[in-house]
Amino acid sequence: MITMNASSTPRRYSDEQKAEAIDFCLKENLSCAKAAQRLGLHPSILNRWLRQYRIDQGEALPVDRGLLNTSERDELIKLRKENRELRREKDFFKLAAAHYGLPAHSARPRRGKDQLPQKGFG
């Protein structure tokens, strides 16, 4: 049986515990509130787990259609983290470019034909 932590810090539940609670709720054909009460969980926790389970199984309710499944959610978290890191790197290179007197839009000076000296100068 899963029991809720009495302290104010939120408790982390393993995937196995979540699966057990979802299985119990579905097999006993109980409402989330009743199943959560028997398991010692807050009803909103079990409801959230059950909702995500249905999305992952492709059995989302009409109101939940279009929400991310677990693998998509994990990928989104990974991509957001990568995006944050790339933004930090970009900001670092902007500062380095400013320190060395380079234009802000480019870390290297351009070497196009418009930058070559004109014939007959001097």
PDB file of C-alpha atoms in Angstrom:
ATOM      1  CA  MET A   1       0.000   0.000   0.000  1.00  0.00           C
ATOM      2  CA  ILE A   2       1.184   3.527  -0.780  1.00  0.00           C
ATOM      3  CA  THR A   3       1.057   5.963   2.093  1.00  0.00           C
ATOM      4  CA  MET A   4       1.239   9.710   1.951  1.00  0.00           C
ATOM      5  CA  ASN A   5       4.118  11.495   3.670  1.00  0.00           C
ATOM      6  CA  ALA A   6       2.884  13.544   6.642  1.00  0.00           C
ATOM      7  CA  SER A   7       5.611  16.195   6.349  1.00  0.00           C
ATOM      8  CA  SER A   8       5.292  19.321   4.243  1.00  0.00           C
ATOM      9  CA  THR A   9       7.905  18.206   1.691  1.00  0.00           C
ATOM     10  CA  PRO A  10       6.384  16.524  -1.345  1.00  0.00           C
ATOM     11  CA  ARG A  11       7.006  12.819  -1.594  1.00  0.00           C
ATOM     12  CA  ARG A  12       8.497  11.264  -4.709  1.00  0.00           C
ATOM     13  CA  TYR A  13       6.788   8.115  -5.928  1.00  0.00           C
ATOM     14  CA  SER A  14       8.528   5.552  -8.085  1.00  0.00           C
ATOM     15  CA  ASP A  15       7.134   4.550 -11.459  1.00  0.00           C
ATOM     16  CA  GLU A  16       6.314   1.170  -9.935  1.00  0.00           C
ATOM     17  CA  GLN A  17       4.260   2.765  -7.154  1.00  0.00           C
ATOM     18  CA  LYS A  18       2.411   4.914  -9.669  1.00  0.00           C
ATOM     19  CA  ALA A  19       1.682   1.874 -11.848  1.00  0.00           C
ATOM     20  CA  GLU A  20       0.381  -0.049  -8.808  1.00  0.00           C
ATOM     21  CA  ALA A  21      -1.942   2.776  -7.846  1.00  0.00           C
ATOM     22  CA  ILE A  22      -3.256   3.156 -11.404  1.00  0.00           C
ATOM     23  CA  ASP A  23      -3.737  -0.607 -11.712  1.00  0.00           C
ATOM     24  CA  PHE A  24      -5.611  -0.696  -8.401  1.00  0.00           C
ATOM     25  CA  CYS A  25      -7.891   2.145  -9.464  1.00  0.00           C
ATOM     26  CA  LEU A  26      -8.685   0.551 -12.833  1.00  0.00           C
ATOM     27  CA  LYS A  27      -9.048  -3.066 -11.669  1.00  0.00           C
ATOM     28  CA  GLU A  28     -11.254  -2.200  -8.711  1.00  0.00           C
ATOM     29  CA  ASN A  29     -13.262   0.167 -10.938  1.00  0.00           C
ATOM     30  CA  LEU A  30     -13.118   2.876  -8.291  1.00  0.00           C
ATOM     31  CA  SER A  31     -13.255   6.610  -8.653  1.00  0.00           C
ATOM     32  CA  CYS A  32      -9.955   8.421  -8.192  1.00  0.00           C
ATOM     33  CA  ALA A  33     -11.198   9.846  -4.898  1.00  0.00           C
ATOM     34  CA  LYS A  34     -12.137   6.428  -3.462  1.00  0.00           C
ATOM     35  CA  ALA A  35      -8.976   4.715  -4.688  1.00  0.00           C
ATOM     36  CA  ALA A  36      -6.798   7.573  -3.433  1.00  0.00           C
ATOM     37  CA  GLN A  37      -8.480   7.424  -0.026  1.00  0.00           C
ATOM     38  CA  ARG A  38      -7.798   3.682   0.249  1.00  0.00           C
ATOM     39  CA  LEU A  39      -4.178   4.164  -0.853  1.00  0.00           C
ATOM     40  CA  GLY A  40      -3.573   7.144   1.409  1.00  0.00           C
ATOM     41  CA  LEU A  41      -2.962   9.541  -1.483  1.00  0.00           C
ATOM     42  CA  HIS A  42      -4.403  12.926  -2.292  1.00  0.00           C
ATOM     43  CA  PRO A  43      -7.043  12.468  -5.006  1.00  0.00           C
ATOM     44  CA  SER A  44      -5.415  15.018  -7.321  1.00  0.00           C
ATOM     45  CA  ILE A  45      -2.172  13.007  -7.362  1.00  0.00           C
ATOM     46  CA  LEU A  46      -3.876   9.800  -8.444  1.00  0.00           C
ATOM     47  CA  ASN A  47      -6.046  11.717 -10.928  1.00  0.00           C
ATOM     48  CA  ARG A  48      -2.928  13.246 -12.528  1.00  0.00           C
ATOM     49  CA  TRP A  49      -1.241   9.824 -12.783  1.00  0.00           C
ATOM     50  CA  LEU A  50      -4.359   8.243 -14.292  1.00  0.00           C
ATOM     51  CA  ARG A  51      -4.745  11.103 -16.765  1.00  0.00           C
ATOM     52  CA  GLN A  52      -1.123  10.736 -17.931  1.00  0.00           C
ATOM     53  CA  TYR A  53      -1.541   6.944 -18.153  1.00  0.00           C
ATOM     54  CA  ARG A  54      -4.548   7.350 -20.450  1.00  0.00           C
ATOM     55  CA  ILE A  55      -2.675   9.851 -22.623  1.00  0.00           C
ATOM     56  CA  ASP A  56       0.292   7.457 -22.894  1.00  0.00           C
ATOM     57  CA  GLN A  57      -2.033   4.585 -23.850  1.00  0.00           C
ATOM     58  CA  GLY A  58      -3.791   6.652 -26.521  1.00  0.00           C
ATOM     59  CA  GLU A  59      -7.023   6.553 -24.525  1.00  0.00           C
ATOM     60  CA  ALA A  60      -7.148  10.233 -23.651  1.00  0.00           C
ATOM     61  CA  LEU A  61     -10.482  11.789 -22.872  1.00  0.00           C
ATOM     62  CA  PRO A  62     -11.672  14.405 -25.375  1.00  0.00           C
ATOM     63  CA  VAL A  63     -10.593  17.218 -23.060  1.00  0.00           C
ATOM     64  CA  ASP A  64      -7.058  15.722 -22.839  1.00  0.00           C
ATOM     65  CA  ARG A  65      -6.493  15.172 -26.557  1.00  0.00           C
ATOM     66  CA  GLY A  66      -3.495  17.066 -27.851  1.00  0.00           C
ATOM     67  CA  LEU A  67      -1.599  16.832 -24.550  1.00  0.00           C
ATOM     68  CA  LEU A  68       1.908  15.372 -24.534  1.00  0.00           C
ATOM     69  CA  ASN A  69       2.556  11.754 -23.698  1.00  0.00           C
ATOM     70  CA  THR A  70       5.421  10.881 -21.353  1.00  0.00           C
ATOM     71  CA  SER A  71       8.076  10.404 -24.045  1.00  0.00           C
ATOM     72  CA  GLU A  72       7.115  13.677 -25.728  1.00  0.00           C
ATOM     73  CA  ARG A  73       7.181  15.438 -22.364  1.00  0.00           C
ATOM     74  CA  ASP A  74      10.661  14.011 -21.628  1.00  0.00           C
ATOM     75  CA  GLU A  75      11.884  15.154 -25.044  1.00  0.00           C
ATOM     76  CA  LEU A  76      10.454  18.637 -24.460  1.00  0.00           C
ATOM     77  CA  ILE A  77      12.270  18.879 -21.111  1.00  0.00           C
ATOM     78  CA  LYS A  78      15.516  17.765 -22.774  1.00  0.00           C
ATOM     79  CA  LEU A  79      15.134  20.260 -25.623  1.00  0.00           C
ATOM     80  CA  ARG A  80      14.336  23.125 -23.241  1.00  0.00           C
ATOM     81  CA  LYS A  81      17.453  22.316 -21.225  1.00  0.00           C
ATOM     82  CA  GLU A  82      19.554  22.199 -24.394  1.00  0.00           C
ATOM     83  CA  ASN A  83      18.023  25.495 -25.539  1.00  0.00           C
ATOM     84  CA  ARG A  84      18.924  27.111 -22.190  1.00  0.00           C
ATOM     85  CA  GLU A  85      22.517  25.896 -22.511  1.00  0.00           C
ATOM     86  CA  LEU A  86      22.796  27.185 -26.083  1.00  0.00           C
ATOM     87  CA  ARG A  87      21.447  30.583 -25.037  1.00  0.00           C
ATOM     88  CA  ARG A  88      24.056  30.752 -22.265  1.00  0.00           C
ATOM     89  CA  GLU A  89      26.806  29.886 -24.735  1.00  0.00           C
ATOM     90  CA  LYS A  90      25.522  32.499 -27.184  1.00  0.00           C
ATOM     91  CA  ASP A  91      25.504  35.137 -24.440  1.00  0.00           C
ATOM     92  CA  PHE A  92      29.032  34.160 -23.449  1.00  0.00           C
ATOM     93  CA  PHE A  93      30.269  34.515 -27.025  1.00  0.00           C
ATOM     94  CA  LYS A  94      28.524  37.881 -27.344  1.00  0.00           C
ATOM     95  CA  LEU A  95      30.414  39.089 -24.270  1.00  0.00           C
ATOM     96  CA  ALA A  96      33.682  37.690 -25.607  1.00  0.00           C
ATOM     97  CA  ALA A  97      33.099  39.355 -28.976  1.00  0.00           C
ATOM     98  CA  ALA A  98      32.390  42.679 -27.273  1.00  0.00           C
ATOM     99  CA  HIS A  99      35.549  42.300 -25.203  1.00  0.00           C
ATOM    100  CA  TYR A 100      37.654  41.802 -28.317  1.00  0.00           C
ATOM    101  CA  GLY A 101      35.881  44.560 -30.258  1.00  0.00           C
ATOM    102  CA  LEU A 102      34.080  42.341 -32.759  1.00  0.00           C
ATOM    103  CA  PRO A 103      30.565  43.083 -34.036  1.00  0.00           C
ATOM    104  CA  ALA A 104      27.834  41.670 -31.805  1.00  0.00           C
ATOM    105  CA  HIS A 105      26.220  39.650 -34.617  1.00  0.00           C
ATOM    106  CA  SER A 106      29.399  37.777 -35.500  1.00  0.00           C
ATOM    107  CA  ALA A 107      32.228  36.337 -33.458  1.00  0.00           C
ATOM    108  CA  ARG A 108      34.571  36.434 -36.510  1.00  0.00           C
ATOM    109  CA  PRO A 109      35.196  39.368 -38.822  1.00  0.00           C
ATOM    110  CA  ARG A 110      33.769  38.919 -42.317  1.00  0.00           C
ATOM    111  CA  ARG A 111      36.160  38.461 -45.198  1.00  0.00           C
ATOM    112  CA  GLY A 112      34.172  39.305 -48.271  1.00  0.00           C
ATOM    113  CA  LYS A 113      35.312  41.111 -51.409  1.00  0.00           C
ATOM    114  CA  ASP A 114      33.790  44.339 -50.074  1.00  0.00           C
ATOM    115  CA  GLN A 115      36.425  44.339 -47.331  1.00  0.00           C
ATOM    116  CA  LEU A 116      39.455  44.044 -49.618  1.00  0.00           C
ATOM    117  CA  PRO A 117      41.480  47.212 -50.268  1.00  0.00           C
ATOM    118  CA  GLN A 118      40.579  49.017 -53.473  1.00  0.00           C
ATOM    119  CA  LYS A 119      43.022  49.131 -56.388  1.00  0.00           C
ATOM    120  CA  GLY A 120      45.216  52.180 -56.553  1.00  0.00           C
ATOM    121  CA  PHE A 121      44.868  53.226 -52.984  1.00  0.00           C
ATOM    122  CA  GLY A 122      47.649  55.029 -51.213  1.00  0.00           C
TER     123      GLY A 122
END
